[in-house]
PDB file of N, CA and C in Angstrom:
ATOM      1  N   UNK G  92      85.633 167.205 126.362  1.00  0.00           N
ATOM      2  CA  UNK G  92      85.974 166.386 127.512  1.00  0.00           C
ATOM      3  C   UNK G  92      85.158 165.093 127.556  1.00  0.00           C
ATOM      4  N   UNK G  93      83.851 165.113 127.305  1.00  0.00           N
ATOM      5  CA  UNK G  93      83.107 163.854 127.361  1.00  0.00           C
ATOM      6  C   UNK G  93      83.570 162.847 126.312  1.00  0.00           C
ATOM      7  N   UNK G  94      84.040 163.334 125.154  1.00  0.00           N
ATOM      8  CA  UNK G  94      84.499 162.412 124.115  1.00  0.00           C
ATOM      9  C   UNK G  94      85.753 161.676 124.571  1.00  0.00           C
ATOM     10  N   UNK G  95      86.627 162.359 125.285  1.00  0.00           N
ATOM     11  CA  UNK G  95      87.850 161.722 125.773  1.00  0.00           C
ATOM     12  C   UNK G  95      87.498 160.660 126.811  1.00  0.00           C
ATOM     13  N   UNK G  96      86.585 160.992 127.693  1.00  0.00           N
ATOM     14  CA  UNK G  96      86.159 160.025 128.712  1.00  0.00           C
ATOM     15  C   UNK G  96      85.512 158.795 128.098  1.00  0.00           C
ATOM     16  N   UNK G  97      84.702 159.012 127.078  1.00  0.00           N
ATOM     17  CA  UNK G  97      84.058 157.895 126.395  1.00  0.00           C
ATOM     18  C   UNK G  97      85.095 157.027 125.676  1.00  0.00           C
ATOM     19  N   UNK G  98      86.104 157.669 125.091  1.00  0.00           N
ATOM     20  CA  UNK G  98      87.159 156.928 124.395  1.00  0.00           C
ATOM     21  C   UNK G  98      87.974 156.094 125.380  1.00  0.00           C
ATOM     22  N   UNK G  99      88.288 156.677 126.523  1.00  0.00           N
ATOM     23  CA  UNK G  99      89.041 155.932 127.539  1.00  0.00           C
ATOM     24  C   UNK G  99      88.197 154.774 128.061  1.00  0.00           C
ATOM     25  N   UNK G 100      86.921 155.028 128.313  1.00  0.00           N
ATOM     26  CA  UNK G 100      86.039 153.973 128.824  1.00  0.00           C
ATOM     27  C   UNK G 100      85.912 152.817 127.833  1.00  0.00           C
ATOM     28  N   UNK G 101      85.710 153.122 126.568  1.00  0.00           N
ATOM     29  CA  UNK G 101      85.561 152.058 125.582  1.00  0.00           C
ATOM     30  C   UNK G 101      86.864 151.281 125.410  1.00  0.00           C
ATOM     31  N   UNK G 102      87.992 151.958 125.542  1.00  0.00           N
ATOM     32  CA  UNK G 102      89.280 151.264 125.473  1.00  0.00           C
ATOM     33  C   UNK G 102      89.439 150.317 126.656  1.00  0.00           C
ATOM     34  N   UNK G 103      89.056 150.750 127.843  1.00  0.00           N
ATOM     35  CA  UNK G 103      89.155 149.894 129.027  1.00  0.00           C
ATOM     36  C   UNK G 103      88.207 148.704 128.941  1.00  0.00           C
ATOM     37  N   UNK G 104      87.016 148.913 128.403  1.00  0.00           N
ATOM     38  CA  UNK G 104      86.069 147.811 128.233  1.00  0.00           C
ATOM     39  C   UNK G 104      86.637 146.793 127.252  1.00  0.00           C
ATOM     40  N   UNK G 105      87.192 147.261 126.149  1.00  0.00           N
ATOM     41  CA  UNK G 105      87.803 146.361 125.172  1.00  0.00           C
ATOM     42  C   UNK G 105      88.974 145.604 125.759  1.00  0.00           C
ATOM     43  N   UNK G 106      89.786 146.275 126.545  1.00  0.00           N
ATOM     44  CA  UNK G 106      90.914 145.621 127.200  1.00  0.00           C
ATOM     45  C   UNK G 106      90.431 144.569 128.192  1.00  0.00           C
ATOM     46  N   UNK G 107      89.337 144.854 128.873  1.00  0.00           N
ATOM     47  CA  UNK G 107      88.767 143.868 129.795  1.00  0.00           C
ATOM     48  C   UNK G 107      88.296 142.621 129.076  1.00  0.00           C
ATOM     49  N   UNK G 108      87.703 142.787 127.905  1.00  0.00           N
ATOM     50  CA  UNK G 108      87.254 141.634 127.115  1.00  0.00           C
ATOM     51  C   UNK G 108      88.452 140.799 126.680  1.00  0.00           C
ATOM     52  N   UNK G 109      89.494 141.461 126.206  1.00  0.00           N
ATOM     53  CA  UNK G 109      90.692 140.747 125.746  1.00  0.00           C
ATOM     54  C   UNK G 109      91.336 139.986 126.897  1.00  0.00           C
ATOM     55  N   UNK G 110      91.483 140.619 128.041  1.00  0.00           N
ATOM     56  CA  UNK G 110      92.104 139.947 129.184  1.00  0.00           C
ATOM     57  C   UNK G 110      91.231 138.814 129.704  1.00  0.00           C
ATOM     58  N   UNK G 111      89.929 138.968 129.626  1.00  0.00           N
ATOM     59  CA  UNK G 111      89.032 137.889 130.040  1.00  0.00           C
ATOM     60  C   UNK G 111      89.177 136.666 129.158  1.00  0.00           C
ATOM     61  N   UNK G 112      89.328 136.869 127.862  1.00  0.00           N
ATOM     62  CA  UNK G 112      89.514 135.746 126.943  1.00  0.00           C
ATOM     63  C   UNK G 112      90.904 135.138 127.085  1.00  0.00           C
ATOM     64  N   UNK G 113      91.890 135.935 127.446  1.00  0.00           N
ATOM     65  CA  UNK G 113      93.257 135.430 127.583  1.00  0.00           C
ATOM     66  C   UNK G 113      93.380 134.490 128.779  1.00  0.00           C
ATOM     67  N   UNK G 114      92.548 134.663 129.801  1.00  0.00           N
ATOM     68  CA  UNK G 114      92.621 133.818 130.995  1.00  0.00           C
ATOM     69  C   UNK G 114      91.934 132.473 130.828  1.00  0.00           C
ATOM     70  N   UNK G 115      91.099 132.315 129.809  1.00  0.00           N
ATOM     71  CA  UNK G 115      90.369 131.059 129.634  1.00  0.00           C
ATOM     72  C   UNK G 115      91.301 129.945 129.187  1.00  0.00           C
ATOM     73  N   UNK G 116      90.909 128.709 129.509  1.00  0.00           N
ATOM     74  CA  UNK G 116      91.706 127.570 129.067  1.00  0.00           C
ATOM     75  C   UNK G 116      91.449 127.314 127.592  1.00  0.00           C
ATOM     76  N   UNK G 117      92.415 126.750 126.952  1.00  0.00           N
ATOM     77  CA  UNK G 117      92.300 126.460 125.527  1.00  0.00           C
ATOM     78  C   UNK G 117      91.553 125.148 125.327  1.00  0.00           C
ATOM     79  N   UNK G 118      90.688 125.093 124.331  1.00  0.00           N
ATOM     80  CA  UNK G 118      89.947 123.878 124.027  1.00  0.00           C
ATOM     81  C   UNK G 118      90.591 123.079 122.903  1.00  0.00           C
ATOM     82  N   UNK G 119      91.637 123.605 122.328  1.00  0.00           N
ATOM     83  CA  UNK G 119      92.281 122.942 121.203  1.00  0.00           C
ATOM     84  C   UNK G 119      93.162 121.806 121.698  1.00  0.00           C
ATOM     85  N   UNK G 120      93.116 120.678 121.011  1.00  0.00           N
ATOM     86  CA  UNK G 120      94.015 119.570 121.325  1.00  0.00           C
ATOM     87  C   UNK G 120      94.806 119.227 120.074  1.00  0.00           C
ATOM     88  N   UNK G 121      95.923 118.587 120.255  1.00  0.00           N
ATOM     89  CA  UNK G 121      96.734 118.124 119.140  1.00  0.00           C
ATOM     90  C   UNK G 121      96.240 116.733 118.801  1.00  0.00           C
ATOM     91  N   UNK G 122      95.317 116.631 117.847  1.00  0.00           N
ATOM     92  CA  UNK G 122      94.517 115.425 117.660  1.00  0.00           C
ATOM     93  C   UNK G 122      95.283 114.109 117.514  1.00  0.00           C
ATOM     94  N   UNK G 123      96.184 113.940 116.606  1.00  0.00           N
ATOM     95  CA  UNK G 123      96.753 112.584 116.506  1.00  0.00           C
ATOM     96  C   UNK G 123      97.551 112.194 117.748  1.00  0.00           C
ATOM     97  N   UNK G 124      98.209 113.149 118.376  1.00  0.00           N
ATOM     98  CA  UNK G 124      99.017 112.829 119.550  1.00  0.00           C
ATOM     99  C   UNK G 124      98.158 112.732 120.812  1.00  0.00           C
ATOM    100  N   UNK G 125      97.224 113.630 120.984  1.00  0.00           N
ATOM    101  CA  UNK G 125      96.358 113.641 122.162  1.00  0.00           C
ATOM    102  C   UNK G 125      94.962 113.202 121.754  1.00  0.00           C
ATOM    103  N   UNK G 126      94.454 112.205 122.427  1.00  0.00           N
ATOM    104  CA  UNK G 126      93.098 111.752 122.147  1.00  0.00           C
ATOM    105  C   UNK G 126      92.168 112.302 123.225  1.00  0.00           C
ATOM    106  N   UNK G 127      90.979 112.669 122.835  1.00  0.00           N
ATOM    107  CA  UNK G 127      89.985 113.178 123.771  1.00  0.00           C
ATOM    108  C   UNK G 127      89.405 112.001 124.545  1.00  0.00           C
ATOM    109  N   UNK G 128      89.254 112.175 125.866  1.00  0.00           N
ATOM    110  CA  UNK G 128      88.643 111.121 126.666  1.00  0.00           C
ATOM    111  C   UNK G 128      87.138 111.150 126.440  1.00  0.00           C
ATOM    112  N   UNK G 129      86.588 110.038 126.018  1.00  0.00           N
ATOM    113  CA  UNK G 129      85.147 109.905 125.860  1.00  0.00           C
ATOM    114  C   UNK G 129      84.658 108.851 126.843  1.00  0.00           C
ATOM    115  N   UNK G 130      83.616 109.136 127.597  1.00  0.00           N
ATOM    116  CA  UNK G 130      83.074 108.132 128.510  1.00  0.00           C
ATOM    117  C   UNK G 130      82.652 106.884 127.739  1.00  0.00           C
ATOM    118  N   UNK G 131      82.658 105.725 128.390  1.00  0.00           N
ATOM    119  CA  UNK G 131      82.330 104.478 127.697  1.00  0.00           C
ATOM    120  C   UNK G 131      80.956 104.486 127.033  1.00  0.00           C
ATOM    121  N   UNK G 132      79.995 105.175 127.591  1.00  0.00           N
ATOM    122  CA  UNK G 132      78.645 105.165 127.030  1.00  0.00           C
ATOM    123  C   UNK G 132      78.387 106.335 126.089  1.00  0.00           C
ATOM    124  N   UNK G 133      79.406 107.090 125.760  1.00  0.00           N
ATOM    125  CA  UNK G 133      79.205 108.272 124.918  1.00  0.00           C
ATOM    126  C   UNK G 133      78.757 107.906 123.511  1.00  0.00           C
ATOM    127  N   UNK G 134      79.390 106.923 122.926  1.00  0.00           N
ATOM    128  CA  UNK G 134      79.034 106.512 121.567  1.00  0.00           C
ATOM    129  C   UNK G 134      78.487 105.102 121.615  1.00  0.00           C
ATOM    130  N   UNK G 135      77.378 104.906 120.999  1.00  0.00           N
ATOM    131  CA  UNK G 135      76.796 103.577 121.003  1.00  0.00           C
ATOM    132  C   UNK G 135      76.341 103.190 119.616  1.00  0.00           C
ATOM    133  N   UNK G 136      76.124 101.928 119.455  1.00  0.00           N
ATOM    134  CA  UNK G 136      75.592 101.448 118.183  1.00  0.00           C
ATOM    135  C   UNK G 136      74.109 101.722 118.132  1.00  0.00           C
ATOM    136  N   UNK G 137      73.626 102.131 117.003  1.00  0.00           N
ATOM    137  CA  UNK G 137      72.197 102.314 116.829  1.00  0.00           C
ATOM    138  C   UNK G 137      71.646 100.980 116.350  1.00  0.00           C
ATOM    139  N   UNK G 138      70.770 100.402 117.147  1.00  0.00           N
ATOM    140  CA  UNK G 138      70.232  99.081 116.843  1.00  0.00           C
ATOM    141  C   UNK G 138      68.717  99.160 116.879  1.00  0.00           C
ATOM    142  N   UNK G 139      68.081  98.559 115.910  1.00  0.00           N
ATOM    143  CA  UNK G 139      66.633  98.471 115.912  1.00  0.00           C
ATOM    144  C   UNK G 139      66.271  97.183 116.639  1.00  0.00           C
ATOM    145  N   UNK G 140      65.710  97.312 117.830  1.00  0.00           N
ATOM    146  CA  UNK G 140      65.413  96.138 118.650  1.00  0.00           C
ATOM    147  C   UNK G 140      64.076  95.529 118.264  1.00  0.00           C
ATOM    148  N   UNK G 141      63.875  94.325 118.732  1.00  0.00           N
ATOM    149  CA  UNK G 141      62.622  93.609 118.448  1.00  0.00           C
ATOM    150  C   UNK G 141      61.964  93.216 119.769  1.00  0.00           C
ATOM    151  N   UNK G 142      60.641  93.181 119.764  1.00  0.00           N
ATOM    152  CA  UNK G 142      59.901  92.747 120.949  1.00  0.00           C
ATOM    153  C   UNK G 142      59.862  91.216 120.974  1.00  0.00           C
ATOM    154  N   UNK G 143      59.354  90.623 122.059  1.00  0.00           N
ATOM    155  CA  UNK G 143      59.329  89.157 122.155  1.00  0.00           C
ATOM    156  C   UNK G 143      58.577  88.473 121.017  1.00  0.00           C
ATOM    157  N   UNK G 144      57.637  89.152 120.376  1.00  0.00           N
ATOM    158  CA  UNK G 144      56.896  88.546 119.271  1.00  0.00           C
ATOM    159  C   UNK G 144      57.670  88.623 117.955  1.00  0.00           C
ATOM    160  N   UNK G 145      58.799  89.317 117.952  1.00  0.00           N
ATOM    161  CA  UNK G 145      59.603  89.420 116.745  1.00  0.00           C
ATOM    162  C   UNK G 145      59.350  90.672 115.935  1.00  0.00           C
ATOM    163  N   UNK G 146      58.422  91.500 116.377  1.00  0.00           N
ATOM    164  CA  UNK G 146      58.132  92.749 115.670  1.00  0.00           C
ATOM    165  C   UNK G 146      59.181  93.803 116.043  1.00  0.00           C
ATOM    166  N   UNK G 147      59.452  94.702 115.110  1.00  0.00           N
ATOM    167  CA  UNK G 147      60.401  95.772 115.392  1.00  0.00           C
ATOM    168  C   UNK G 147      59.781  96.771 116.357  1.00  0.00           C
ATOM    169  N   UNK G 148      60.570  97.156 117.338  1.00  0.00           N
ATOM    170  CA  UNK G 148      60.127  98.185 118.276  1.00  0.00           C
ATOM    171  C   UNK G 148      60.495  99.553 117.725  1.00  0.00           C
ATOM    172  N   UNK G 149      59.821 100.563 118.234  1.00  0.00           N
ATOM    173  CA  UNK G 149      60.209 101.916 117.831  1.00  0.00           C
ATOM    174  C   UNK G 149      61.543 102.248 118.511  1.00  0.00           C
ATOM    175  N   UNK G 150      62.215 103.266 118.051  1.00  0.00           N
ATOM    176  CA  UNK G 150      63.542 103.573 118.577  1.00  0.00           C
ATOM    177  C   UNK G 150      63.502 104.053 120.028  1.00  0.00           C
ATOM    178  N   UNK G 151      62.354 104.461 120.533  1.00  0.00           N
ATOM    179  CA  UNK G 151      62.256 104.918 121.912  1.00  0.00           C
ATOM    180  C   UNK G 151      61.935 103.783 122.878  1.00  0.00           C
ATOM    181  N   UNK G 152      61.577 102.607 122.367  1.00  0.00           N
ATOM    182  CA  UNK G 152      61.122 101.506 123.225  1.00  0.00           C
ATOM    183  C   UNK G 152      62.193 100.461 123.491  1.00  0.00           C
ATOM    184  N   UNK G 153      63.399 100.775 123.556  1.00  0.00           N
ATOM    185  CA  UNK G 153      64.492  99.830 123.763  1.00  0.00           C
ATOM    186  C   UNK G 153      63.952  98.484 124.036  1.00  0.00           C
TER     187      UNK G 153
END
């Protein structure tokens, strides 16, 4: 009897996992037709800036 109960319980847990994943939204897009919205500041150029004396600043010192 305990083996049957354990089998039923594990089946219900597995079914719960499957149904939980089925309710989630899909993250897949159809790339050439649908473009992902990226905020304007998401991608930027990497530029090595210079201080007023003309020396290169470190990348953290904009």
